[in-house]
Amino acid sequence: MNTADFLSLTSSSLIAHRTRSLLTALGIAVGIGAVVLLTSIGQGLQQFVLAQFTQFGTTIVAVNPGKATTAGTSVGVFGTERPLTLDDAVALEQLPYASAVVPFVQGNAAVEYGSLSRRTTIFGAGPAMPDAFRMAVAIGRFLPEDDPTAPRAFAVLGSKMRSELFRDENPLGRLVTIAGSRFRVIGVMESKGTVLGFDLDDTVYIPAARAMNLFNVDGLIEIDVMYDEDTAVDTVVEGIRRVLTARHGRDDVTITTQQQMLDVLGGVLDVLTFAVAAIGGVSLLVGAIGIVTIMTIAVNERTNEIGLLRALGARQGQVLSLFLGEAIVLAAVGGLAGLALGTGLGQLLHLAVPALPVRPSLFYTVLAESIAVTIGLLAGVLPARRAARLDPVEALRAE
Amino acid sequence: MIELSHIDRHFQVGDQLVKALDDVTLHIGAGEYVSIMGPSGSGKSTLLNLIGLLDRPTAGRYRLEGTDVTALSDVEQARVRNSQIGFVFQMFHLVPRLTAAENVELPLLLAGMAAEERRPRVDAALEALGMADRAHHKPEQLSGGQRQRVAIARATITEPRVLLADEPTGNLDHKSGGDVIAILEGLVDAGITLIMVTHDPAMGGRARRQLKMMDGRLASDETGGPDDTA
Ligand SMILES: Nc1ncnc2c1ncn2[C@@H]1O[C@H](COP(=O)(O)OP(=O)(O)OP(=O)(O)O)[C@@H](O)[C@H]1O
Ligand SMILES: [Mg+2]
């Protein structure tokens, strides 16, 4: 039997039972549609989050106090490790490939100006922060290169903090009170928006040494080291470890590269995407059961036809392929409809909620269609085998 | 060309053994016109199915054109059915979703013949049976007699040597039954070997050779028909 004849014979029976063929294919379409839609949302989310991370640049290494027990989680054993200090940060600046070193301290405090007050997160940072994190100053300037241990009491506002405290007034040169201490505003940052749920505009940046005093802490929470692009990340990590081990007497810090952060994050998002695909998979299973059911019914209804085909000289293998072909066509057509459905819904969703990134993944699309065809194959095997093994005489005699 | 020797076909139903065919020995030559008659359950259909390679004997040997076909594999038997044997059934057994022409085309399609080659043969076959104007009708749009004509066209499209008909007029009225017999006899005149099971003594009596079956055995084998008595 040649291919064109095979296909036309296969489709003739599907077309003869249009409604039920469509309903059966719909079962698969819903499953594939769900897989495609959910995975494209998952993929879009993944790329969105990664973009959020990498907007700060990829040549960053973060140093945190304490030794990490597993990648990404720093479980410091209190009292045994030395705190990270501003002197450590200064020492790291001596590394030849360190283009910028930014110490960080963080705390919550009220910021007051005139009669207005706003409680927010205060960042103690170093003057290199805008360079390191690709942030720009809107007006004025960022914290100057003072003596790191005794910097002047300057503050730089996030854009939201500025509008909340100063309205239309020019904040440059004004004095704000942070946790009881007075700081002179010398600049306002450009809006950076919310990054991973953290509003970088609703904050104030002050020199790290001042923040340590203000919050009464003796250590930094993090030192970020930017390095030259042409230096291997391992060299940088080794250099940092050598400097800090020499200063602390032992290796008691956690060094996390941007790549490690991305790997951990990517891993989490992969699991998410996979879980979501598995949900779609369940609806595919239901669709597959539909195909088994309908093919079993078809074999029962067409027992006479099977006997006839055998009498006309059809081999068992030909009967098998005919019924298998029907199951596969059902699933493949359902799969294609599902692809259209999933992609279409994804686009609609994107139009309705532009913030939600929808990124159809070719990988999952091809995978979904292959799964559909495989499901057709598996679902069709049992009924088709039964058809092929029918005794021709009994099949012809069946009512 | 058909040589059956000591053929048994037994069915085990529960603890009872049904001898549908019991030691049947029969030779049928090329071009013969044979009718098989006998009471219900005497094994007529079983014999026909066996000759048509739809069934295998429990014991005995069947040679078709000199080759032992009982030993053939399923695939080889299918090829023999396709090229050398035509079936006509009481129930017509047309595929309801296919047109008359598509039904007639089926054996050629199964054999893998190209579409361009099939079409003229199908047209000619329908034309010969006066069904050309019904080529694109579905079976449900045809009368019983017309359906059986389509079935005969399908059975003969591969130009088989043997045509097996199991009560071909059983579902037809007298008039169209007569037409169908006339068509089948026309095929005999053209050289085909026709073996026909029938309950109708008048129709069975038209065959040159008449077999009678009883309880799975050949009860009588008479040669002589309208041609001889005339
Ligand atoms: N698959 C089977 N299983 C059990 N017994 C069977 C089977 N097929 C046929 N038989 C038995 O074999 C015997 C012959 O059956 P067959 O169909 O050949 O009769 P028949 O002469 O064609 O009868 P009818 O004129 O009613 O068509 C019957 O007794 C029948 O019950
Ligand atoms: Mg019978």
XYZ file of C-alpha atoms and ligand atoms in Angstrom:
661
model
C 0.000 0.000 0.000
C 1.557 3.329 -0.887
C 1.669 6.244 1.501
C -0.935 8.458 -0.143
C -3.458 5.594 -0.244
C -2.629 4.706 3.330
C -3.282 8.267 4.481
C -6.500 8.658 2.515
C -7.837 5.330 3.810
C -6.868 6.312 7.348
C -8.423 9.739 7.166
C -11.588 8.424 5.473
C -12.647 6.674 8.667
C -11.712 9.656 10.824
C -13.727 11.942 8.564
C -16.654 9.512 8.556
C -16.858 10.042 12.320
C -16.052 13.746 12.292
C -17.568 14.707 15.612
C -16.030 12.027 17.693
C -12.675 12.346 15.916
C -12.691 16.053 16.694
C -13.614 15.490 20.325
C -10.890 12.894 20.730
C -8.333 15.143 19.073
C -9.554 17.952 21.310
C -8.511 15.927 24.345
C -4.958 15.851 23.035
C -5.200 19.481 21.896
C -6.061 20.623 25.416
C -3.133 18.683 26.837
C -0.622 19.925 24.280
C -2.077 23.437 24.524
C -1.571 23.384 28.285
C 1.997 22.152 27.943
C 2.840 24.784 25.343
C 1.153 27.636 27.187
C 2.534 26.783 30.603
C 6.049 26.153 29.372
C 6.121 29.367 27.374
C 5.068 31.256 30.482
C 7.726 29.379 32.417
C 10.369 30.157 29.826
C 9.323 33.792 29.658
C 9.494 34.034 33.429
C 12.931 32.458 33.426
C 14.317 34.879 30.877
C 12.662 37.774 32.681
C 14.250 36.864 35.997
C 17.642 36.234 34.411
C 17.470 39.616 32.715
C 16.734 41.200 36.080
C 19.830 39.608 37.483
C 22.232 40.301 34.674
C 21.265 43.958 34.298
C 23.850 44.601 37.008
C 26.545 43.064 34.887
C 27.965 39.589 34.857
C 31.541 40.253 36.011
C 30.632 40.490 39.677
C 31.833 38.310 42.513
C 30.091 38.603 45.866
C 31.972 37.992 49.118
C 29.946 37.213 52.233
C 31.131 36.486 55.753
C 30.922 32.896 56.914
C 31.516 29.624 55.118
C 28.774 28.310 52.881
C 27.739 24.734 53.551
C 25.844 24.363 50.283
C 25.988 26.516 47.206
C 24.113 29.762 47.676
C 23.256 29.529 51.377
C 25.707 31.064 53.773
C 25.304 29.530 57.176
C 27.758 31.457 59.315
C 28.835 29.827 62.535
C 28.578 32.831 64.828
C 31.602 33.919 66.764
C 34.028 31.786 64.854
C 34.508 33.861 61.723
C 35.944 37.347 61.537
C 33.583 40.049 60.226
C 34.174 41.523 56.780
C 35.533 45.011 57.327
C 36.097 48.137 55.301
C 39.822 47.370 55.538
C 39.123 44.067 53.810
C 37.393 46.003 51.032
C 40.366 48.374 50.746
C 42.718 45.393 50.599
C 40.686 43.828 47.781
C 40.990 47.047 45.782
C 44.697 46.276 45.504
C 43.998 43.235 43.323
C 45.166 44.255 39.819
C 42.049 42.996 38.028
C 39.538 44.470 40.518
C 37.966 47.362 38.644
C 35.638 48.295 41.494
C 35.042 47.115 45.051
C 31.771 47.965 46.775
C 31.231 47.310 50.500
C 27.622 46.905 51.593
C 25.750 47.397 54.838
C 21.995 47.414 55.083
C 19.528 48.530 57.698
C 16.129 50.079 58.260
C 15.657 53.580 59.529
C 13.406 56.613 59.322
C 14.497 59.378 56.967
C 13.227 62.811 57.932
C 13.113 66.094 56.083
C 11.192 69.008 57.518
C 7.893 67.659 58.729
C 8.008 64.601 56.435
C 9.341 61.246 57.508
C 9.659 57.938 55.672
C 10.835 54.592 56.986
C 12.861 52.647 54.502
C 15.877 50.505 53.751
C 19.203 52.350 54.012
C 22.200 51.091 52.063
C 25.694 51.758 53.240
C 27.791 51.584 50.073
C 31.059 52.644 48.525
C 31.663 55.324 45.883
C 32.153 52.708 43.124
C 28.583 51.415 43.381
C 27.056 53.148 40.297
C 29.916 51.865 38.101
C 29.760 48.374 39.493
C 26.022 47.979 39.164
C 25.424 50.013 36.031
C 23.314 52.533 37.916
C 23.199 56.161 36.898
C 22.923 59.383 38.867
C 20.033 61.613 37.749
C 21.130 64.875 39.414
C 24.092 65.853 41.560
C 26.710 63.147 42.109
C 27.208 59.871 43.925
C 29.175 59.429 47.175
C 32.711 60.851 46.717
C 36.072 59.094 47.182
C 36.540 60.004 50.847
C 38.658 58.186 53.382
C 36.629 54.941 53.587
C 36.894 54.815 57.368
C 35.957 58.458 57.972
C 33.751 59.624 55.120
C 31.733 62.807 55.166
C 28.016 62.561 56.013
C 26.608 62.635 52.490
C 23.465 60.911 51.227
C 22.188 60.011 47.774
C 18.441 59.440 47.371
C 16.534 56.929 45.318
C 14.126 58.623 42.906
C 11.029 57.620 44.846
C 12.543 58.727 48.158
C 13.280 62.096 46.606
C 9.727 62.633 45.366
C 8.222 61.469 48.647
C 10.361 63.720 50.829
C 10.995 66.726 48.608
C 8.043 66.852 46.171
C 9.085 69.502 43.660
C 11.795 71.049 45.801
C 15.433 70.677 44.742
C 16.950 68.273 47.295
C 20.601 69.002 46.490
C 22.395 70.541 49.467
C 19.504 69.911 51.871
C 20.003 68.137 55.168
C 18.031 64.982 55.966
C 18.002 63.190 59.290
C 18.582 59.421 59.200
C 18.187 57.577 62.496
C 18.978 60.790 64.325
C 22.107 61.718 62.330
C 22.189 64.487 59.786
C 23.298 63.880 56.183
C 23.657 66.317 53.304
C 21.924 65.258 50.063
C 24.400 65.423 47.189
C 22.616 63.437 44.522
C 19.551 61.529 43.310
C 19.740 58.219 41.452
C 17.884 57.484 38.248
C 14.895 55.222 38.632
C 15.896 51.559 38.611
C 12.517 50.081 39.402
C 11.794 46.976 41.393
C 14.372 44.234 41.133
C 13.228 40.844 42.387
C 10.663 42.479 44.623
C 13.065 45.020 46.017
C 12.319 48.684 45.306
C 15.700 50.266 44.568
C 14.086 53.689 44.161
C 12.671 53.795 47.683
C 16.019 53.932 49.440
C 18.911 56.126 50.544
C 22.617 55.451 49.939
C 25.100 56.632 52.549
C 28.816 55.825 53.063
C 29.334 52.296 54.416
C 31.353 53.458 57.474
C 28.549 55.832 58.485
C 25.944 53.105 58.073
C 27.966 50.718 60.264
C 27.977 53.350 62.997
C 24.312 54.136 62.529
C 23.215 50.510 62.768
C 25.906 49.668 65.286
C 27.380 46.713 63.396
C 31.062 45.809 63.136
C 30.927 43.987 59.823
C 29.779 44.373 56.254
C 27.064 42.092 54.902
C 28.770 41.845 51.547
C 31.654 43.065 49.447
C 31.097 43.057 45.702
C 34.142 42.897 43.488
C 33.877 43.880 39.801
C 36.651 42.478 37.676
C 38.016 43.077 34.189
C 36.225 41.057 31.575
C 39.374 39.417 30.248
C 40.294 37.932 33.618
C 39.140 34.385 34.259
C 36.620 34.199 37.071
C 38.651 31.489 38.811
C 41.661 33.794 38.987
C 39.506 36.452 40.622
C 38.021 34.019 43.140
C 41.491 32.706 43.993
C 42.894 36.206 44.386
C 40.095 37.274 46.728
C 40.437 34.111 48.771
C 44.198 34.561 49.088
C 43.917 38.193 50.257
C 41.159 37.519 52.789
C 42.714 34.310 54.104
C 45.931 36.235 54.730
C 44.028 38.982 56.551
C 41.724 36.724 58.587
C 44.228 34.009 59.327
C 41.917 31.457 57.702
C 39.452 31.008 54.887
C 36.175 32.120 56.477
C 34.259 33.788 53.652
C 31.848 32.653 50.977
C 32.646 33.754 47.452
C 29.782 33.555 44.976
C 30.266 34.282 41.303
C 27.476 35.656 39.154
C 27.586 32.416 37.186
C 26.879 30.426 40.350
C 23.959 32.672 41.183
C 22.591 32.236 37.691
C 23.066 28.478 37.868
C 21.152 28.203 41.134
C 18.432 30.485 39.866
C 18.279 28.713 36.518
C 18.008 25.391 38.306
C 15.069 26.590 40.361
C 13.326 27.956 37.286
C 13.999 24.772 35.331
C 12.286 22.782 38.045
C 9.387 25.226 37.883
C 9.064 24.894 34.121
C 9.281 21.136 34.384
C 6.608 20.982 37.092
C 4.346 23.075 34.949
C 4.995 20.819 31.957
C 4.116 17.844 34.140
C 0.719 19.385 34.875
C 0.142 19.621 31.129
C 1.333 16.039 30.897
C -1.524 14.884 33.092
C -4.052 16.374 30.689
C -2.170 14.638 27.860
C -2.634 11.357 29.685
C -6.368 11.981 29.809
C -6.296 12.697 26.070
C -4.439 9.444 25.491
C -7.103 7.498 27.365
C -9.634 9.116 25.039
C -7.753 7.770 22.031
C -7.549 4.265 23.477
C -11.291 4.361 24.121
C -12.251 5.611 20.695
C -9.909 3.213 18.900
C -11.286 0.281 20.893
C -14.787 1.316 19.880
C -13.664 1.698 16.269
C -12.206 -1.811 16.179
C -15.434 -3.231 17.595
C -17.595 -1.313 15.137
C -15.481 -2.243 12.152
C -14.905 -5.906 12.868
C -16.664 -6.820 9.594
C -14.474 -4.392 7.700
C -11.361 -5.940 9.221
C -12.513 -9.412 8.133
C -13.255 -8.061 4.683
C -9.851 -6.416 4.332
C -8.211 -9.690 5.270
C -10.341 -11.528 2.702
C -9.272 -9.013 0.071
C -5.654 -9.821 0.849
C -4.672 -7.366 3.599
C -1.823 -8.652 5.730
C -2.043 -8.515 9.503
C 0.632 -5.841 9.403
C -1.469 -3.701 7.068
C -4.499 -3.892 9.355
C -2.248 -3.010 12.271
C -0.794 0.033 10.525
C -4.218 1.240 9.403
C -5.563 1.400 12.947
C -2.278 2.606 14.371
C -2.271 5.266 11.663
C -5.710 6.458 12.716
C -4.609 6.815 16.329
C -1.470 8.675 15.322
C -3.315 11.007 12.960
C -5.850 11.767 15.717
C -3.071 12.579 18.150
C -0.951 14.503 15.651
C -3.887 16.638 14.510
C -4.840 17.212 18.143
C -1.224 18.080 18.853
C -1.054 20.662 16.069
C -4.340 22.192 17.208
C -2.910 22.249 20.722
C 0.208 24.052 19.515
C -1.962 26.674 17.840
C -4.172 26.882 20.924
C -1.283 27.209 23.370
C 0.625 29.729 21.279
C -2.524 31.745 20.573
C -3.551 31.854 24.224
C 0.009 32.812 25.131
C -0.101 35.758 22.736
C -3.524 36.807 24.028
C -2.233 36.624 27.575
C 0.758 38.701 26.605
C -1.545 41.320 25.070
C -3.769 41.337 28.152
C -0.927 41.348 30.680
C 2.112 42.862 28.957
C 4.148 42.584 32.160
C 3.906 38.803 32.011
C 6.580 37.656 29.623
C 5.458 34.814 27.355
C 8.213 33.115 25.440
C 7.181 30.109 23.322
C 9.983 27.589 23.441
C 10.809 25.742 20.228
C 12.220 22.928 22.298
C 9.001 22.372 24.223
C 6.911 22.871 21.076
C 8.746 20.166 19.161
C 8.779 18.018 22.268
C 5.021 18.470 22.724
C 4.238 17.409 19.148
C 6.561 14.417 19.416
C 4.855 13.484 22.652
C 1.464 13.777 20.940
C 2.546 11.426 18.150
C 4.083 9.020 20.644
C 0.880 9.073 22.667
C -1.086 8.239 19.524
C 1.285 5.377 18.860
C 1.062 3.993 22.388
C -2.678 4.541 22.680
C -3.242 2.895 19.295
C -1.045 -0.151 19.803
C -3.422 -2.271 21.866
C -6.599 -1.697 19.803
C -4.664 -1.993 16.527
C -3.031 -5.222 17.626
C -6.396 -6.634 18.541
C -7.685 -5.663 15.086
C -4.754 -7.310 13.347
C -5.097 -10.524 15.323
C -8.811 -10.992 14.713
C -9.674 -14.267 13.065
C -10.886 -13.261 9.570
C -13.740 -15.768 9.489
C -15.077 -14.677 12.858
C -14.586 -11.033 11.980
C -16.649 -11.440 8.821
C -19.373 -13.241 10.733
C -19.609 -10.691 13.537
C -22.888 -8.825 13.780
C -6.469 -26.692 -9.534
C -8.073 -27.072 -6.104
C -7.134 -30.331 -4.407
C -8.421 -31.039 -0.908
C -7.359 -34.343 0.612
C -8.752 -35.695 3.867
C -9.530 -32.260 5.232
C -10.808 -31.999 8.806
C -11.900 -28.779 10.449
C -12.834 -29.280 14.069
C -13.949 -26.756 16.657
C -13.653 -27.364 20.355
C -16.709 -25.801 22.004
C -16.468 -26.378 25.729
C -15.975 -30.141 26.085
C -17.756 -30.813 22.803
C -15.923 -31.379 19.537
C -17.744 -29.944 16.514
C -16.640 -31.547 13.266
C -17.524 -28.762 10.837
C -15.565 -30.598 8.137
C -14.913 -34.287 8.445
C -12.513 -36.001 6.031
C -13.384 -34.014 2.946
C -11.570 -34.936 -0.232
C -12.402 -32.865 -3.276
C -10.829 -31.871 -6.581
C -12.072 -28.929 -8.570
C -10.621 -28.157 -11.962
C -9.940 -24.779 -13.536
C -13.021 -23.154 -15.011
C -15.508 -25.381 -13.198
C -18.883 -24.083 -12.024
C -19.653 -25.742 -8.693
C -22.576 -25.255 -6.351
C -22.557 -26.394 -2.733
C -25.851 -27.141 -1.047
C -26.904 -28.751 2.176
C -28.694 -28.069 5.405
C -27.750 -25.309 7.747
C -24.688 -26.132 9.810
C -23.475 -28.810 7.384
C -20.149 -27.046 6.859
C -20.664 -25.232 3.543
C -19.281 -21.893 4.695
C -16.459 -23.574 6.547
C -15.448 -25.371 3.349
C -15.594 -22.171 1.320
C -13.527 -20.215 3.866
C -10.963 -22.970 3.865
C -10.694 -22.954 0.079
C -10.381 -19.149 0.291
C -7.461 -19.404 2.761
C -9.392 -17.492 5.414
C -9.228 -20.553 7.623
C -6.779 -23.401 8.144
C -7.762 -27.070 8.341
C -7.288 -29.047 11.533
C -5.898 -31.873 9.441
C -5.467 -32.757 5.795
C -3.750 -31.161 2.847
C -4.841 -28.403 0.494
C -3.024 -27.836 -2.785
C -3.866 -24.843 -4.919
C -2.389 -24.866 -8.415
C -0.038 -27.590 -7.270
C 1.392 -25.819 -4.214
C 0.615 -26.839 -0.667
C -1.022 -23.673 0.631
C -1.741 -24.923 4.157
C 1.960 -24.508 4.852
C 2.105 -20.889 3.677
C 2.731 -18.084 6.120
C 0.097 -15.497 6.914
C 1.751 -12.978 4.604
C 1.960 -15.421 1.712
C -1.648 -16.519 2.191
C -2.720 -12.860 2.115
C -0.933 -12.445 -1.202
C -2.681 -15.521 -2.648
C -6.069 -14.226 -1.464
C -5.352 -10.873 -3.033
C -4.267 -12.129 -6.434
C -5.964 -15.488 -6.967
C -9.183 -15.573 -4.983
C -12.290 -13.412 -5.052
C -14.983 -13.434 -2.366
C -18.662 -12.545 -2.694
C -20.656 -12.566 0.537
C -24.329 -12.763 1.377
C -23.981 -9.552 3.409
C -22.102 -7.759 0.567
C -19.554 -6.417 3.064
C -19.002 -3.101 1.353
C -17.123 -0.494 3.406
C -19.930 1.983 4.173
C -17.829 5.163 4.146
C -16.246 4.440 0.774
C -17.896 4.999 -2.600
C -18.635 2.126 -4.986
C -15.479 2.897 -6.948
C -13.352 3.090 -3.804
C -14.722 -0.250 -2.609
C -13.870 -1.848 -5.939
C -10.424 -0.303 -5.771
C -9.533 -1.784 -2.361
C -7.811 -5.029 -3.475
C -5.603 -3.113 -5.925
C -4.817 -0.529 -3.271
C -3.842 -3.225 -0.791
C -1.593 -4.746 -3.445
C 0.177 -1.384 -3.767
C -0.822 -0.618 -7.353
C -0.391 3.009 -8.403
C -3.490 5.217 -8.575
C -3.177 5.956 -12.318
C -3.052 2.254 -13.056
C -6.038 1.456 -10.816
C -8.497 4.005 -12.131
C -9.075 2.598 -15.662
C -9.442 -0.917 -14.277
C -12.008 0.195 -11.707
C -13.931 2.155 -14.332
C -13.935 -0.824 -16.677
C -15.097 -3.204 -13.946
C -17.990 -0.941 -12.931
C -18.865 -0.347 -16.559
C -18.975 -4.092 -17.245
C -21.495 -4.531 -14.430
C -23.615 -1.571 -15.475
C -22.612 0.433 -12.422
C -20.595 3.203 -14.089
C -23.165 5.878 -13.240
C -23.112 4.807 -9.583
C -19.339 4.887 -9.175
C -19.389 7.749 -6.689
C -22.370 6.596 -4.674
C -22.020 5.289 -1.147
C -23.292 1.741 -0.465
C -26.248 3.097 1.520
C -27.415 4.873 -1.635
C -27.498 1.614 -3.600
C -30.055 -1.178 -3.785
C -29.181 -4.686 -2.639
C -28.686 -5.918 -6.185
C -26.476 -2.930 -6.984
C -24.419 -3.503 -3.861
C -23.819 -7.118 -4.795
C -22.734 -6.020 -8.270
C -20.203 -3.659 -6.714
C -19.029 -6.539 -4.507
C -18.611 -8.757 -7.583
C -16.660 -6.005 -9.324
C -14.409 -5.827 -6.267
C -14.002 -9.628 -6.106
C -12.929 -9.798 -9.739
C -10.832 -6.631 -10.055
C -7.559 -8.501 -9.546
C -8.667 -11.077 -12.146
C -8.531 -14.033 -9.768
C -8.681 -17.659 -10.928
C -11.258 -18.618 -8.307
C -14.451 -16.848 -7.244
C -16.029 -17.976 -3.977
C -19.625 -16.927 -3.384
C -21.370 -17.701 -0.071
C -25.125 -17.356 -0.655
C -24.628 -14.350 -2.961
C -28.369 -14.029 -3.519
C -29.401 -14.713 0.080
C -30.260 -11.084 0.767
C -31.758 -10.289 -2.625
C -35.218 -10.509 -4.111
C -35.884 -12.998 -6.899
C -35.321 -10.543 -9.726
C -31.996 -9.082 -8.614
C -30.891 -12.505 -7.394
C -31.394 -13.744 -10.943
C -29.370 -10.830 -12.289
C -26.498 -11.599 -9.946
C -26.485 -15.289 -10.953
C -26.429 -14.230 -14.605
C -23.409 -12.038 -13.947
C -21.584 -14.833 -12.107
C -22.354 -17.290 -14.918
C -21.027 -14.753 -17.363
C -17.749 -14.826 -15.437
C -17.710 -18.627 -15.654
C -18.134 -18.357 -19.401
C -15.133 -16.040 -19.392
C -13.073 -18.761 -17.687
C -13.274 -18.164 -13.952
C -13.675 -21.040 -11.475
C -16.903 -20.371 -9.540
C -17.773 -22.095 -6.281
C -21.114 -20.978 -4.925
C -22.900 -21.915 -1.718
C -26.666 -21.640 -1.997
C -29.853 -22.730 -0.273
C -31.911 -22.327 -3.417
C -32.160 -25.676 -5.264
C -33.151 -23.921 -8.498
C -29.990 -21.825 -8.444
C -27.805 -24.679 -7.237
C -29.210 -26.822 -9.999
C -27.907 -24.460 -12.665
C -24.294 -25.357 -11.813
C -22.617 -28.014 -13.915
C -21.322 -29.679 -10.781
C -23.382 -29.897 -7.627
C -22.008 -30.817 -4.216
C -24.233 -31.705 -1.306
C -22.948 -31.543 2.247
C -24.243 -33.246 5.340
C -22.735 -33.056 8.830
C -19.360 -31.882 7.577
C -19.076 -34.572 4.935
C -19.543 -34.516 1.187
C -22.836 -36.360 0.744
C -22.986 -36.249 -3.033
C -21.022 -34.901 -5.972
C -23.065 -34.812 -9.188
C -22.018 -33.561 -12.531
C -24.741 -32.502 -14.865
C -26.551 -29.229 -15.191
C -28.683 -27.325 -17.601
C -26.021 -27.752 -20.286
C -26.014 -31.543 -19.983
C -29.730 -32.089 -19.599
C -30.470 -29.856 -22.532
N -15.881 -20.661 15.103
C -16.644 -21.714 15.345
N -16.669 -22.255 16.561
C -17.444 -23.351 16.816
N -18.189 -23.941 15.919
C -18.214 -23.452 14.674
C -17.438 -22.305 14.338
N -17.647 -22.038 13.024
C -18.524 -22.981 12.585
N -18.854 -23.803 13.570
C -19.749 -24.965 13.476
O -19.420 -25.681 12.318
C -20.572 -26.154 11.689
C -20.588 -25.731 10.245
O -20.780 -24.337 10.172
P -20.956 -23.579 8.789
O -21.002 -22.142 9.077
O -19.903 -24.051 7.875
O -22.374 -24.092 8.336
P -23.147 -23.737 7.001
O -23.311 -25.006 6.263
O -22.502 -22.626 6.304
O -24.548 -23.296 7.564
P -25.539 -22.140 7.023
O -26.230 -22.721 5.870
O -26.451 -21.922 8.178
O -24.695 -20.978 6.677
C -21.758 -25.646 12.477
O -22.212 -26.672 13.313
C -21.182 -24.529 13.285
O -21.844 -24.452 14.518
Mg -22.994 -20.612 5.828
